[in-house]
Amino acid sequence: MRVLLLPVLTAVLLLGLVGVRADEKKLTTPVESLGGMRPGVTTLDKLSTKYGKPTVVTRNGLLGLYGGDKESEVYGWFMNANPNYTVPDLAVETAQGSDRIDLIMSIGYDGFKTEKGIACFATEDDVIKAYGKPDFVFAVPMNGFILRELYYIKLGVSFDLAPTGPTPDRSVVAIYVTYPEYLTRAVEIRKDYIKNGVGKDMTDAYAGDQAT
């Protein structure tokens, strides 16, 4: 699974280079959480107290791609010790110079669940049964497979899904929780990609509790 996640994250980071600077209007605390963590509520101090000093500290991650400031600070923790892991199990981002956590991510780690019990490696059917039809679905080819991003904007959560085995069945490989206002902008970014010939809008492939 980690072999899959590396090209996924690399490709997403490349897309993220065209992120937009966030508008500092009032932001809505998301209904959703990831392991009880919420942007605008959970602090870096709380996470450091619970999980220790971040193992990963870097700049300019995925926040711009998810509607926030592209000039960001990234903090990451590994929940399971493994020298071959290069992508943190838990990552959070702030705008540079800010202490406010604006994006919380779980990448290829099933220890953090959403409010409706979805963790990484849940099936696509699990997601649809829990959340219903997504508000928007972006599909983009990368490294021989199609990555789908499912957006539930008002809840403040999105899911990355991709095949994780020998079949084309999709499973959750990453979960993102941020403000609904940011996800609105994230969808606008992806619609711009589509206009420029990158990716496809697959929202109509989802109806009720079914996906095609």
Short mmCIF file of N, CA and C in Angstrom, two decimals, residues 2 12 18 28 45 47 58 81 104 110 118 124 130 136-137 142 165 170 174-175 180 189 207 211:
data_model
loop_
_atom_site.label_atom_id
_atom_site.label_comp_id
_atom_site.label_asym_id
_atom_site.label_seq_id
_atom_site.Cartn_x
_atom_site.Cartn_y
_atom_site.Cartn_z
N ARG A 2 1.95 1.25 0.76
CA ARG A 2 2.81 2.43 0.77
C ARG A 2 3.43 2.67 -0.60
N VAL A 12 -0.30 14.39 -6.53
CA VAL A 12 -1.17 15.39 -5.91
C VAL A 12 -0.38 16.62 -5.53
N VAL A 18 -0.36 24.69 -7.97
CA VAL A 18 -1.16 25.78 -8.51
C VAL A 18 -2.26 26.19 -7.54
N THR A 28 -16.08 28.07 8.67
CA THR A 28 -17.01 27.23 9.41
C THR A 28 -16.29 25.99 9.93
N ASP A 45 -0.31 22.05 19.77
CA ASP A 45 0.12 21.70 21.13
C ASP A 45 -0.58 20.44 21.62
N LEU A 47 -1.81 18.00 19.77
CA LEU A 47 -1.30 16.84 19.04
C LEU A 47 0.10 16.47 19.52
N THR A 58 7.82 20.34 7.45
CA THR A 58 8.26 20.86 6.16
C THR A 58 7.30 21.95 5.71
N ALA A 81 6.06 2.53 13.77
CA ALA A 81 7.46 2.69 13.41
C ALA A 81 7.83 1.75 12.26
N ILE A 104 -6.45 18.52 8.12
CA ILE A 104 -6.04 17.31 8.83
C ILE A 104 -6.16 16.14 7.87
N ASP A 110 -5.19 3.28 8.96
CA ASP A 110 -6.59 3.01 9.31
C ASP A 110 -6.91 3.25 10.79
N ILE A 118 -15.57 5.90 8.89
CA ILE A 118 -14.77 5.56 7.73
C ILE A 118 -13.30 5.85 8.00
N GLU A 124 -15.18 1.68 -1.34
CA GLU A 124 -15.99 2.77 -1.88
C GLU A 124 -17.46 2.59 -1.48
N ALA A 130 -22.28 5.28 3.93
CA ALA A 130 -22.20 6.16 5.10
C ALA A 130 -22.59 7.60 4.78
N PHE A 136 -19.29 16.31 -5.29
CA PHE A 136 -18.43 16.43 -6.48
C PHE A 136 -17.44 15.29 -6.47
N VAL A 137 -17.14 14.76 -7.65
CA VAL A 137 -16.14 13.69 -7.78
C VAL A 137 -15.18 14.05 -8.90
N MET A 142 -3.19 8.62 -12.95
CA MET A 142 -1.81 8.79 -12.49
C MET A 142 -1.16 7.42 -12.30
N GLY A 165 -5.60 -3.42 -4.91
CA GLY A 165 -5.28 -4.84 -5.09
C GLY A 165 -5.34 -5.21 -6.56
N ARG A 170 -12.23 0.07 -5.80
CA ARG A 170 -11.56 1.20 -5.16
C ARG A 170 -11.74 1.19 -3.65
N ALA A 174 -6.74 7.92 1.34
CA ALA A 174 -6.44 9.13 2.11
C ALA A 174 -7.75 9.84 2.45
N ILE A 175 -7.75 10.51 3.61
CA ILE A 175 -8.91 11.28 4.07
C ILE A 175 -8.43 12.68 4.44
N PRO A 180 -15.60 23.81 5.12
CA PRO A 180 -16.44 23.78 3.92
C PRO A 180 -16.07 24.86 2.91
N ILE A 189 -10.89 24.63 -8.03
CA ILE A 189 -9.56 24.34 -8.58
C ILE A 189 -9.63 23.16 -9.53
N ALA A 207 -25.11 7.81 -7.77
CA ALA A 207 -26.53 8.10 -7.55
C ALA A 207 -26.99 7.36 -6.31
N ALA A 211 -22.39 3.47 -6.99
CA ALA A 211 -21.30 4.10 -7.73
C ALA A 211 -20.94 3.24 -8.91
#
